[in-house]
mmCIF file of C-alpha atoms in Angstrom:
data_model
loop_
_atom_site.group_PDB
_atom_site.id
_atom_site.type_symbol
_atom_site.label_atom_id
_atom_site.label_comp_id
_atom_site.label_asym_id
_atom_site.label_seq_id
_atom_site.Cartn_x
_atom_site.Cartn_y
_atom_site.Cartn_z
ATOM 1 C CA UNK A 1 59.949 20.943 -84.352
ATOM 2 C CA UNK A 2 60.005 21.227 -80.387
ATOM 3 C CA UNK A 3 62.026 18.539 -78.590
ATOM 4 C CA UNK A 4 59.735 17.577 -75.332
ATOM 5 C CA UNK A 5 61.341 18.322 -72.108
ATOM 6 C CA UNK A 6 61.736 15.714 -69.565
ATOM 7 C CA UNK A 7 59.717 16.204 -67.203
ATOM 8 C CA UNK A 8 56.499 16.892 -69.720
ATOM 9 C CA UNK A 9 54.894 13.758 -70.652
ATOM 10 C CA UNK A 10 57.172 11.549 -69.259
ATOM 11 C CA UNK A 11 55.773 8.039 -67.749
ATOM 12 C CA UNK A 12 57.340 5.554 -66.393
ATOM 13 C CA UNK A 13 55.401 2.677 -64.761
ATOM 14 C CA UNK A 14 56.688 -0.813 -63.224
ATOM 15 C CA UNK A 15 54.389 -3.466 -62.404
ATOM 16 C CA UNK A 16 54.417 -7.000 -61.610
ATOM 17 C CA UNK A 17 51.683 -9.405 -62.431
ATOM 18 C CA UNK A 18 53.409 -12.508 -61.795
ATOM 19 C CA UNK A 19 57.059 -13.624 -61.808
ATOM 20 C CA UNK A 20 56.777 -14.771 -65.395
ATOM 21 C CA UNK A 21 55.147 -11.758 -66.270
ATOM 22 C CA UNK A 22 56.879 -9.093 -64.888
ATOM 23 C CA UNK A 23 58.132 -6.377 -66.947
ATOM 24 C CA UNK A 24 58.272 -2.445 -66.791
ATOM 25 C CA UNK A 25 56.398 0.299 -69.504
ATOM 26 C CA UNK A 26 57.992 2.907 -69.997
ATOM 27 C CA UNK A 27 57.308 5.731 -73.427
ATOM 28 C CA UNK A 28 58.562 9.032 -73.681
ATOM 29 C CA UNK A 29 57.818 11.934 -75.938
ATOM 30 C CA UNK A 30 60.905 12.173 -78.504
ATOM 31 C CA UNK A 31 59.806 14.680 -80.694
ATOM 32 C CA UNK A 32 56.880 17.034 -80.394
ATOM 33 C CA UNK A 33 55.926 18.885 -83.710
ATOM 34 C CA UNK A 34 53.594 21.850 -84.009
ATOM 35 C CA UNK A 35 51.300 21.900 -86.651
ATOM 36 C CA UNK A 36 49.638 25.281 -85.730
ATOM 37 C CA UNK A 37 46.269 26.373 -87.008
ATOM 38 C CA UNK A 38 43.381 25.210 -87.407
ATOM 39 C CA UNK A 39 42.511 24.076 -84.607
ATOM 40 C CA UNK A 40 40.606 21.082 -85.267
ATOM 41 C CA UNK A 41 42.114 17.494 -85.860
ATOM 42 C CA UNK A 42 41.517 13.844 -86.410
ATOM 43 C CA UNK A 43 42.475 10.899 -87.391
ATOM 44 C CA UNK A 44 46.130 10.080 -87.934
ATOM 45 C CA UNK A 45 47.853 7.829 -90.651
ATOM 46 C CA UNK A 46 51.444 6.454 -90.300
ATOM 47 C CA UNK A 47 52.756 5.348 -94.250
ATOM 48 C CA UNK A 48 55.816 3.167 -93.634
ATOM 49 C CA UNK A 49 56.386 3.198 -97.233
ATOM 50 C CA UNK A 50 57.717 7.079 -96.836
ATOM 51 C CA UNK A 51 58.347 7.110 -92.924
ATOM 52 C CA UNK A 52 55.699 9.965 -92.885
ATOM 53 C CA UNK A 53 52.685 10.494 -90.332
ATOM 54 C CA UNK A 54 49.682 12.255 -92.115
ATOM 55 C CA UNK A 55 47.559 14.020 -89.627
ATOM 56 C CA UNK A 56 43.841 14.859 -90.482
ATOM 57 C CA UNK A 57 43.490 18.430 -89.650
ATOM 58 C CA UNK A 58 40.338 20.427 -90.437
ATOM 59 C CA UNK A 59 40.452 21.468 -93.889
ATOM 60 C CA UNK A 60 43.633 19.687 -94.928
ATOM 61 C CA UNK A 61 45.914 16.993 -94.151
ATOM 62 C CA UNK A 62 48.952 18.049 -92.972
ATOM 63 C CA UNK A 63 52.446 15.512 -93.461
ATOM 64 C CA UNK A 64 54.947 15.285 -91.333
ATOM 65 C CA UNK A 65 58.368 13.527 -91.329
ATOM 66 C CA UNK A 66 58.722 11.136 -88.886
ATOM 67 C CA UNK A 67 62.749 11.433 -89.110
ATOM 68 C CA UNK A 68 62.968 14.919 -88.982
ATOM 69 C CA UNK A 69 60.008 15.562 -87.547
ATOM 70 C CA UNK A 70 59.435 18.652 -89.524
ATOM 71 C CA UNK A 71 55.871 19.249 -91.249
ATOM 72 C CA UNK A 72 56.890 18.575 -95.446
ATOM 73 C CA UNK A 73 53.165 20.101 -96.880
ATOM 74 C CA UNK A 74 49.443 19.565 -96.717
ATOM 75 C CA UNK A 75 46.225 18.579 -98.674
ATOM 76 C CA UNK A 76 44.359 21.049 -99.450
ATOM 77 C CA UNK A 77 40.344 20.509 -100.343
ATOM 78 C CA UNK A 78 39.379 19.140 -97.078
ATOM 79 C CA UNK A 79 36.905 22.258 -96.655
ATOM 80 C CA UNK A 80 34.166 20.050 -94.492
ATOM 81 C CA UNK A 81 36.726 19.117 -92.452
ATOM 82 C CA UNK A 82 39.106 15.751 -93.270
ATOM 83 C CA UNK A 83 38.564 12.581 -91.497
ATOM 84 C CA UNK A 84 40.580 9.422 -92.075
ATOM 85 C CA UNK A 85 43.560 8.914 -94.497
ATOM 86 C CA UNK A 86 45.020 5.551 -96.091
ATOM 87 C CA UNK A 87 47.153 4.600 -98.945
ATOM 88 C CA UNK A 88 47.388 2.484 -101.910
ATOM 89 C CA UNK A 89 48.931 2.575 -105.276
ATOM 90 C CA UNK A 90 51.273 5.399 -104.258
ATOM 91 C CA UNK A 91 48.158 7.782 -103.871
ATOM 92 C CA UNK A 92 46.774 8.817 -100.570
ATOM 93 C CA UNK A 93 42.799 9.141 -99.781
ATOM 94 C CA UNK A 94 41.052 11.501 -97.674
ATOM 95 C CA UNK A 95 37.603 12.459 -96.802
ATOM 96 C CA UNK A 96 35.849 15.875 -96.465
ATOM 97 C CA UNK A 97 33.194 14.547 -94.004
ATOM 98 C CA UNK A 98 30.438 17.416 -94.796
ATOM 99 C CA UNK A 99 30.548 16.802 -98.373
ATOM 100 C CA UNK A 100 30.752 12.927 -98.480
ATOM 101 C CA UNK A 101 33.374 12.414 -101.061
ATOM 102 C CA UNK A 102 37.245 11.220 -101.162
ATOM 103 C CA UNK A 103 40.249 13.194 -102.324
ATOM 104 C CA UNK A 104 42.559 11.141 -104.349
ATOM 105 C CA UNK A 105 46.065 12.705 -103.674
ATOM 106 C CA UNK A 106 49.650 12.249 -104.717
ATOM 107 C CA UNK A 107 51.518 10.615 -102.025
ATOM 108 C CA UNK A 108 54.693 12.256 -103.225
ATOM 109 C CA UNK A 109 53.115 15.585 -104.868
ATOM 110 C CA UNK A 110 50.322 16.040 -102.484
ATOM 111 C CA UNK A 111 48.366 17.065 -104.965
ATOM 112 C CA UNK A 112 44.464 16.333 -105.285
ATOM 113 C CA UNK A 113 44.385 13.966 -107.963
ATOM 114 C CA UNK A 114 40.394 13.311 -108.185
ATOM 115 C CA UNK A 115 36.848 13.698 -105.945
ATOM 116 C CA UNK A 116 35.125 10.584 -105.547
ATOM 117 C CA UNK A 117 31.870 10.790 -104.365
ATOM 118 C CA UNK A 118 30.873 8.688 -101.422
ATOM 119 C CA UNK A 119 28.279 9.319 -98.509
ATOM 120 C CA UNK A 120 27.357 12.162 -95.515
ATOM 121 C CA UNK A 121 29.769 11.375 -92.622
ATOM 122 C CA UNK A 122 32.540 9.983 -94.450
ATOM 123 C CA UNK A 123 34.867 9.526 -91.808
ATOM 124 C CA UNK A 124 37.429 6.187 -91.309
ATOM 125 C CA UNK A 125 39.125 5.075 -94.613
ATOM 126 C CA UNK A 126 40.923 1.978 -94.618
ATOM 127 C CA UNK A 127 43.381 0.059 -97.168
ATOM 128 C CA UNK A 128 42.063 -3.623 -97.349
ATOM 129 C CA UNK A 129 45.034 -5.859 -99.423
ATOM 130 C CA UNK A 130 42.987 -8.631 -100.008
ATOM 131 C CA UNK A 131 40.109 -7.239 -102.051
ATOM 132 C CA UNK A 132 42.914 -4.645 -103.060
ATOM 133 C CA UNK A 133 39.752 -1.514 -101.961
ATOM 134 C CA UNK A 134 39.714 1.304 -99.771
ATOM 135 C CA UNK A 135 36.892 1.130 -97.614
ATOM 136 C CA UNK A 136 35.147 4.433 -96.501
ATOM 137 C CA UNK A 137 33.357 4.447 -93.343
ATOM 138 C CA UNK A 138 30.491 6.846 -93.691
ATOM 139 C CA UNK A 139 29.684 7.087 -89.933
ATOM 140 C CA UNK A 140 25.889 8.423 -89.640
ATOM 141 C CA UNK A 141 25.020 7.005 -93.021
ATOM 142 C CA UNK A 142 25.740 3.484 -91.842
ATOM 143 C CA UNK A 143 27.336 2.608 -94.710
ATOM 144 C CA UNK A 144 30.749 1.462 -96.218
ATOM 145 C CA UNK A 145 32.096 2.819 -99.413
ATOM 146 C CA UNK A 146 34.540 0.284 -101.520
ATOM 147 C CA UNK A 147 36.984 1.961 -103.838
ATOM 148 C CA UNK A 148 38.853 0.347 -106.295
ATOM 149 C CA UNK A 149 41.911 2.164 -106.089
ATOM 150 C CA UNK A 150 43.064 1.081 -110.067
ATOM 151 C CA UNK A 151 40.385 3.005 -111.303
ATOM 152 C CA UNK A 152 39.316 5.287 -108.746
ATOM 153 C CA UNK A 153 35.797 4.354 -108.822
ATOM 154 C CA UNK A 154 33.323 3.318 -106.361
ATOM 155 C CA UNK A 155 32.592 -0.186 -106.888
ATOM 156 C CA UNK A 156 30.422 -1.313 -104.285
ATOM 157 C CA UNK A 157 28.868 0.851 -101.078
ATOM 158 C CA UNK A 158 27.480 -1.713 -97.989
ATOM 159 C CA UNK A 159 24.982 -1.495 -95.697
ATOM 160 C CA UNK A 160 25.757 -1.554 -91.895
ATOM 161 C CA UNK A 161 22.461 -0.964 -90.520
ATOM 162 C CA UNK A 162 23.407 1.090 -87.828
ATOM 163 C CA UNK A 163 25.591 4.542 -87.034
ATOM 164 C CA UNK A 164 29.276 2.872 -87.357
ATOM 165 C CA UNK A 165 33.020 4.088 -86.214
ATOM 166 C CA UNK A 166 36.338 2.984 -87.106
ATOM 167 C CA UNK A 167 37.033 -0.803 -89.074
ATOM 168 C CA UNK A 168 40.082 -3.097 -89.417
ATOM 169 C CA UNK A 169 40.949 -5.471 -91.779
ATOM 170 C CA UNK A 170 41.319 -8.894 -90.987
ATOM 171 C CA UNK A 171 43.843 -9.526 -94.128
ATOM 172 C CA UNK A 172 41.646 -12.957 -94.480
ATOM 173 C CA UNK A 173 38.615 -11.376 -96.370
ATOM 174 C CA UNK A 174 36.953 -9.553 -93.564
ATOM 175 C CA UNK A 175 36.528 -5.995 -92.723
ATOM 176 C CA UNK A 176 35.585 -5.776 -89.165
ATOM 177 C CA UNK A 177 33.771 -1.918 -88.054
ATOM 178 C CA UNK A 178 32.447 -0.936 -85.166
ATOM 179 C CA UNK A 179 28.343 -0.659 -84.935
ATOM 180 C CA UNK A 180 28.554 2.298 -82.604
ATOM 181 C CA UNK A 181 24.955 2.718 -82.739
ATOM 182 C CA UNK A 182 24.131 -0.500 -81.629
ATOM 183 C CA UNK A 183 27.431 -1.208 -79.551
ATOM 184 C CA UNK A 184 28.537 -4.250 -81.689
ATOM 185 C CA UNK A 185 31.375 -5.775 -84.245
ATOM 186 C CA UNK A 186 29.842 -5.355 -87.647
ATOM 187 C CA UNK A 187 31.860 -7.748 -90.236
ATOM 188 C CA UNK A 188 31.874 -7.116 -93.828
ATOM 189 C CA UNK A 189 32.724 -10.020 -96.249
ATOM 190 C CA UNK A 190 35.044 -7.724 -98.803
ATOM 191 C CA UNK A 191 34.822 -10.210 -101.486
ATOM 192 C CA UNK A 192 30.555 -9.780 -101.951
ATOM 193 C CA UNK A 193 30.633 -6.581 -99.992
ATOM 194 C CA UNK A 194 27.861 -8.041 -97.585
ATOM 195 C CA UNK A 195 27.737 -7.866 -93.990
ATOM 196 C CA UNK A 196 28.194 -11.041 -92.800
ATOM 197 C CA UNK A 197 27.970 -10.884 -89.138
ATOM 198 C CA UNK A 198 26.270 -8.612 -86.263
ATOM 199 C CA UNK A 199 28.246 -9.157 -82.677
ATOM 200 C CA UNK A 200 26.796 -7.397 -79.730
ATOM 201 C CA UNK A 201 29.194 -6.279 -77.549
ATOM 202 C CA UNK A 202 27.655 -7.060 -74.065
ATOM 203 C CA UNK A 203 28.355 -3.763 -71.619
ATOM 204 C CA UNK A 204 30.290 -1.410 -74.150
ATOM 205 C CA UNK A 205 28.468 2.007 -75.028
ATOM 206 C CA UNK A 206 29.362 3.333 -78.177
ATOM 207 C CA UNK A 207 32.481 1.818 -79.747
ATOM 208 C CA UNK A 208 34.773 4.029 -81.170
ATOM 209 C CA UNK A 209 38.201 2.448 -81.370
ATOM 210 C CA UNK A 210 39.062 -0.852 -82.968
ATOM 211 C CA UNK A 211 42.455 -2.785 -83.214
ATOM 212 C CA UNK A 212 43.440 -5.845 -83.879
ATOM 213 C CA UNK A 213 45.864 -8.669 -83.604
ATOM 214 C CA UNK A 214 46.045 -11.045 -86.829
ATOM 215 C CA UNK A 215 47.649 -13.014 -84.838
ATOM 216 C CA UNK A 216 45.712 -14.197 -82.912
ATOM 217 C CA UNK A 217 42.630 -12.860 -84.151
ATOM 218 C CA UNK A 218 41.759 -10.843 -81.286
ATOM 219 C CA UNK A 219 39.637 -7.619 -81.672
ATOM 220 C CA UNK A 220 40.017 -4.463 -79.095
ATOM 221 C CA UNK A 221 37.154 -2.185 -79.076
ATOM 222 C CA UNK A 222 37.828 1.122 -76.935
ATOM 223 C CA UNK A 223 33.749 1.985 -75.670
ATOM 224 C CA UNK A 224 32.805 5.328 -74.402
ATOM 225 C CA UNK A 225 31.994 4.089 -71.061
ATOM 226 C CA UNK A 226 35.337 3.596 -69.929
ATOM 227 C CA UNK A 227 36.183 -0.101 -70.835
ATOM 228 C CA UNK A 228 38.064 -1.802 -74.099
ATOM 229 C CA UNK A 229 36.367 -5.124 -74.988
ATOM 230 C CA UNK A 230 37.998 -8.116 -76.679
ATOM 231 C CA UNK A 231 35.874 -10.314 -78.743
ATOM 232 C CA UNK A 232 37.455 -13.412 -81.105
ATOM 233 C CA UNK A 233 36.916 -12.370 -84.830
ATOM 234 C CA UNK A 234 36.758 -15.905 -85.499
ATOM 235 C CA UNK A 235 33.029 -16.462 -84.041
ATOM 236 C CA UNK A 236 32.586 -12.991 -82.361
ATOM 237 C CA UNK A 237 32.838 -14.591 -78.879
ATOM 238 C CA UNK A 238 33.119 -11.697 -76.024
ATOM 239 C CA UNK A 239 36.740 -12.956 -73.941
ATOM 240 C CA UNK A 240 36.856 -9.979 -71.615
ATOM 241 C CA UNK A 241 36.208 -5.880 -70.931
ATOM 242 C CA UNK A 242 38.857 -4.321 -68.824
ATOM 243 C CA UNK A 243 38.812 -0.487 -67.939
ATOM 244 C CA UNK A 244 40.262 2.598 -69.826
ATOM 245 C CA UNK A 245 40.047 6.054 -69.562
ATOM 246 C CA UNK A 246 37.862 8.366 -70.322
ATOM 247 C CA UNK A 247 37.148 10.234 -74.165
ATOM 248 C CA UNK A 248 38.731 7.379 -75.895
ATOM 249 C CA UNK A 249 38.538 7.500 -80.041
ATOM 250 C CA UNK A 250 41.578 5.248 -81.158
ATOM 251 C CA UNK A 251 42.768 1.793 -80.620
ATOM 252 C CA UNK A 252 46.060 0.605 -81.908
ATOM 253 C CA UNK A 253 47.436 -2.902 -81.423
ATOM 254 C CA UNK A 254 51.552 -3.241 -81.042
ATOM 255 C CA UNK A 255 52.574 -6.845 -82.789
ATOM 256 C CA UNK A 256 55.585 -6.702 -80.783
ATOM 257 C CA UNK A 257 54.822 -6.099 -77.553
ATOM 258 C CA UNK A 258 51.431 -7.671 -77.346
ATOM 259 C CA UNK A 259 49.897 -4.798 -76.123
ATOM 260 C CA UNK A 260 46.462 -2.746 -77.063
ATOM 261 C CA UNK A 261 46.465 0.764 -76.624
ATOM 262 C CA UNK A 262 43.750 3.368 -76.434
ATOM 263 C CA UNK A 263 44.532 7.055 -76.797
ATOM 264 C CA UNK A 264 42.051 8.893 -74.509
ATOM 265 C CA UNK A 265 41.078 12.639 -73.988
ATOM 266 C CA UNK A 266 41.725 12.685 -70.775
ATOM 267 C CA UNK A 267 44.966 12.665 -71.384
ATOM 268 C CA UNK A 268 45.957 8.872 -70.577
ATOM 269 C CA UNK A 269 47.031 6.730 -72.822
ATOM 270 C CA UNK A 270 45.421 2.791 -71.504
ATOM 271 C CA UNK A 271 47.434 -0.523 -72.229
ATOM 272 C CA UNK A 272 45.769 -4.041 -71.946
ATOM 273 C CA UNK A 273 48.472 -6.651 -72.846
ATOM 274 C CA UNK A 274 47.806 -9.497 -74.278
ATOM 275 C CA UNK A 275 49.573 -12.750 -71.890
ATOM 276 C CA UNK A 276 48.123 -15.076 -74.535
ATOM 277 C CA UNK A 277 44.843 -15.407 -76.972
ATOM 278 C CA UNK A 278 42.660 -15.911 -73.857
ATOM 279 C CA UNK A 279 44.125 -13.464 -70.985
ATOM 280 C CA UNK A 280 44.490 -9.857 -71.181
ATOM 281 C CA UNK A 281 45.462 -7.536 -68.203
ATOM 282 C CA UNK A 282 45.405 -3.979 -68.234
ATOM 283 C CA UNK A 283 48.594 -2.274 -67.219
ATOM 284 C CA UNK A 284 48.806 0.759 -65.691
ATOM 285 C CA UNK A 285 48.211 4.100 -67.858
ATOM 286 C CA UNK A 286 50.583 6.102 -69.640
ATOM 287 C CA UNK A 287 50.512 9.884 -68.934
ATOM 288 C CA UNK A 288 50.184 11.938 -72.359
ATOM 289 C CA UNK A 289 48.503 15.160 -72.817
ATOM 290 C CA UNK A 290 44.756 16.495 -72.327
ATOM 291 C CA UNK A 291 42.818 15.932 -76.048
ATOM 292 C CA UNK A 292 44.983 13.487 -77.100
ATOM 293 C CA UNK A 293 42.517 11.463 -78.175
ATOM 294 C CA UNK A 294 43.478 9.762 -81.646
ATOM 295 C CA UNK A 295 47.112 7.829 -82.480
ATOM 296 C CA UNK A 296 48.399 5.553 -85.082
ATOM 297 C CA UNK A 297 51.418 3.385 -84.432
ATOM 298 C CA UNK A 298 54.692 2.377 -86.524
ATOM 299 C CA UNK A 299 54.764 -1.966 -85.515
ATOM 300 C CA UNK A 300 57.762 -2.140 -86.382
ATOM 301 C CA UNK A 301 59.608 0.200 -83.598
ATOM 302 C CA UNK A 302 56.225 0.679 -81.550
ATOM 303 C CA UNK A 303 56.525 4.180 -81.843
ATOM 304 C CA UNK A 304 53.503 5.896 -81.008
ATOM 305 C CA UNK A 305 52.097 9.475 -82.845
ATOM 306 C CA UNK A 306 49.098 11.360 -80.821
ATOM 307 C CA UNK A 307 47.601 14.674 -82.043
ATOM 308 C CA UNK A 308 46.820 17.322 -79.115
ATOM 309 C CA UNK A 309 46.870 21.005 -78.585
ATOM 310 C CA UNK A 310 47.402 23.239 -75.613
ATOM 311 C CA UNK A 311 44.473 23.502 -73.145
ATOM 312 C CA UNK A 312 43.341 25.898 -70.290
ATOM 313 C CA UNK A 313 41.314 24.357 -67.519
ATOM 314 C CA UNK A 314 38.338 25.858 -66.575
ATOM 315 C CA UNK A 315 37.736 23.873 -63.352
ATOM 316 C CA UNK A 316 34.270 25.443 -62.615
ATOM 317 C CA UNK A 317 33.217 23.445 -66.178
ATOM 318 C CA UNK A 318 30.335 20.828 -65.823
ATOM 319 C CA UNK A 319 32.192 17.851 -67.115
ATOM 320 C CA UNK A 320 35.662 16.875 -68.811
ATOM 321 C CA UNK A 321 34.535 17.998 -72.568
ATOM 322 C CA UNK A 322 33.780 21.539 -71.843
ATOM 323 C CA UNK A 323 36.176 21.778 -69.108
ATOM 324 C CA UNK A 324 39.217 22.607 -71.292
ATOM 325 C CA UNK A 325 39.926 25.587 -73.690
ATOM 326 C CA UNK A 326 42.110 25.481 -76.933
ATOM 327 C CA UNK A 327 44.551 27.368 -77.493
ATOM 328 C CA UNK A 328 44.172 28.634 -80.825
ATOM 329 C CA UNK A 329 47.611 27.912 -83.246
ATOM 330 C CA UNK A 330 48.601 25.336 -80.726
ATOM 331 C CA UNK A 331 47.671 21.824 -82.260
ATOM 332 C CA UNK A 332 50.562 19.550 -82.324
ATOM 333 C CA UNK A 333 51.910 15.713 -82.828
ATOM 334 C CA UNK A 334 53.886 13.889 -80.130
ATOM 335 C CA UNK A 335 56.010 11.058 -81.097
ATOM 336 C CA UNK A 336 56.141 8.682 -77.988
ATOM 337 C CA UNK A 337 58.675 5.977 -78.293
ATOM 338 C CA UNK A 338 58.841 2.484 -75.983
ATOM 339 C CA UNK A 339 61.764 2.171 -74.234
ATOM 340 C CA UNK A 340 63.957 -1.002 -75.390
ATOM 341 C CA UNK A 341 62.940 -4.672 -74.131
#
């Protein structure tokens, strides 16, 4: 574990919107753990059950401990490269993207428990409580594998019928994903595993991070053209597109705060709080670190965990993507925490 110094990654930003509405955001890095080789990652998973953060990370998962922050083990397996994680029943699953299947592993062991085979892309995995499944998003194959996680078996796989991203639950018999093919809110009715609904999302290209707030029912879509768009996942009506930064890849929704975040390569993490169910604003971005692209949050403290690495700029590059080198060994996860209310 490496303890951040100040002044890296460090933002503080004040802003008034109105004088009932003025506040200040301000997150700092707390803990910053390396996680070394390889030098590929993904998706990150926060299990409040243990307090850990499980970090997809080429051809394992690797877990760390968000009170120590000290890395506790891996999954092994993950040879085509791991994707999304989720839990349920005190097991873990994880994806090996090449080979379409899920890893069923210990949550306390680690262990690989079973291979279930699902389809080419896996990629997303999310634990839905109300039809008790984990749903695998298999991106390219525009398709949705439902796991019954008693059994371990596949008991349904759903047709998107288009190129998808991420997906939320709704926790009210809903599974919402983003169509990234055809920019749109696909929603899946978990009880007859049927897509229920197709929502176009007017001016976003490519959706790739989705959030939500049960509350209120509000869906946050982070698009690749630099905007996140909120649409009601009551009826699928568009309510607004504000701007975010650029290489986004995650959206994560704070309960407490009212605020939707998306964690962007370019090193920015964007904020658009919610004032109420009809008016969002976005605030002004927090600083983080170049490729830190993908995040999960813990609600209850609003603590935020981002996966980077260290990068050399190559400023003669043709755009942002190539314009950065890796530093090979140097992936890491920063634990950014809110300062109090």
């Amino acid at each position: 574990m490496r303890i951040a110094k100040c002044l890296a990654f460090t933002a503080l930003v004040a802003f008034a919107l109105s004088p009932s509405f003025a506040q200040s955001l301000s997150y700092r890095v707390v803990k910053e753990v390396a996680l070394d080789a390889p030098d590929r990652w993904d998706y990150v998973s926060y299990d409040a059950a243990q307090d850990r953060v499980f970090v997809a990370h080429s051809d394992r998962v690797t877990v760390v401990d968000n009170k120590t922050g000290t890395v506790v083990g891996h999954v092994l397996g993950t040879n085509g490269g791991s994707h999304g994680i989720a839990f349920a029943n005190g097991k873990g699953y994880t994806d090996d993207g090449k080979a379409g299947t899920v890893l069923v592993f210990d949550l306390k062991t680690l262990k690989v428990l079973k291979t279930i085979k699902a389809e080419p892309d896996a990629d997303g995995i999310v634990y839905d409580p109300v039809s008790g499944h984990i749903l695998v998003i298999d991106g390219d194959s525009a398709k949705i594998t439902a796991i019954d996680p008693r059994t371990d078996t596949v008991v349904a796989t759903v047709d998107a019928g288009g190129g998808l991203e991420f997906g939320v639950s709704g926790e009210n018999g809903k599974f919402y994903v983003d169509g990234a093919e055809k920019g749109e809110i696909v929603r899946i009715d978990v009880k007859t595993n049927k897509a229920d609904a197709h929502w176009p999302m007017k001016g976003c290209i490519k959706p790739h991070g989705l959030a939500i707030d049960r509350a209120a029912m509000r869906l946050f879509a982070s698009c690749a053209n630099k905007v996140m768009t909120v649409v009601d996942a009551a009826n699928g009506t568009l309510l607004a597109s504000l701007p975010i930064g650029e290489g986004t890849d995650f959206a994560v929704f704070d309960p407490v705060r009212k605020w939707a975040f998306s964690a962007n390569r370019d090193g920015t993490l964007s904020v658009i709080a919610e004032k109420d169910a009809n008016t969002f604003v976005a605030l002004p971005p927090v600083k983080t670190a170049y490729g830190a692209r993908t995040m999960a949050i813990d609600p209850k403290t609003g603590r935020l965990f981002l996966v980077t690495g260290d990068f050399e700029e190559n400023p003669s590059a043709a755009d942002m993507r190539h314009r950065y080198t890796l530093k090979p060994g140097s992936a890491k996860l920063l634990m950014l925490d809110p300062a109090a209310p």
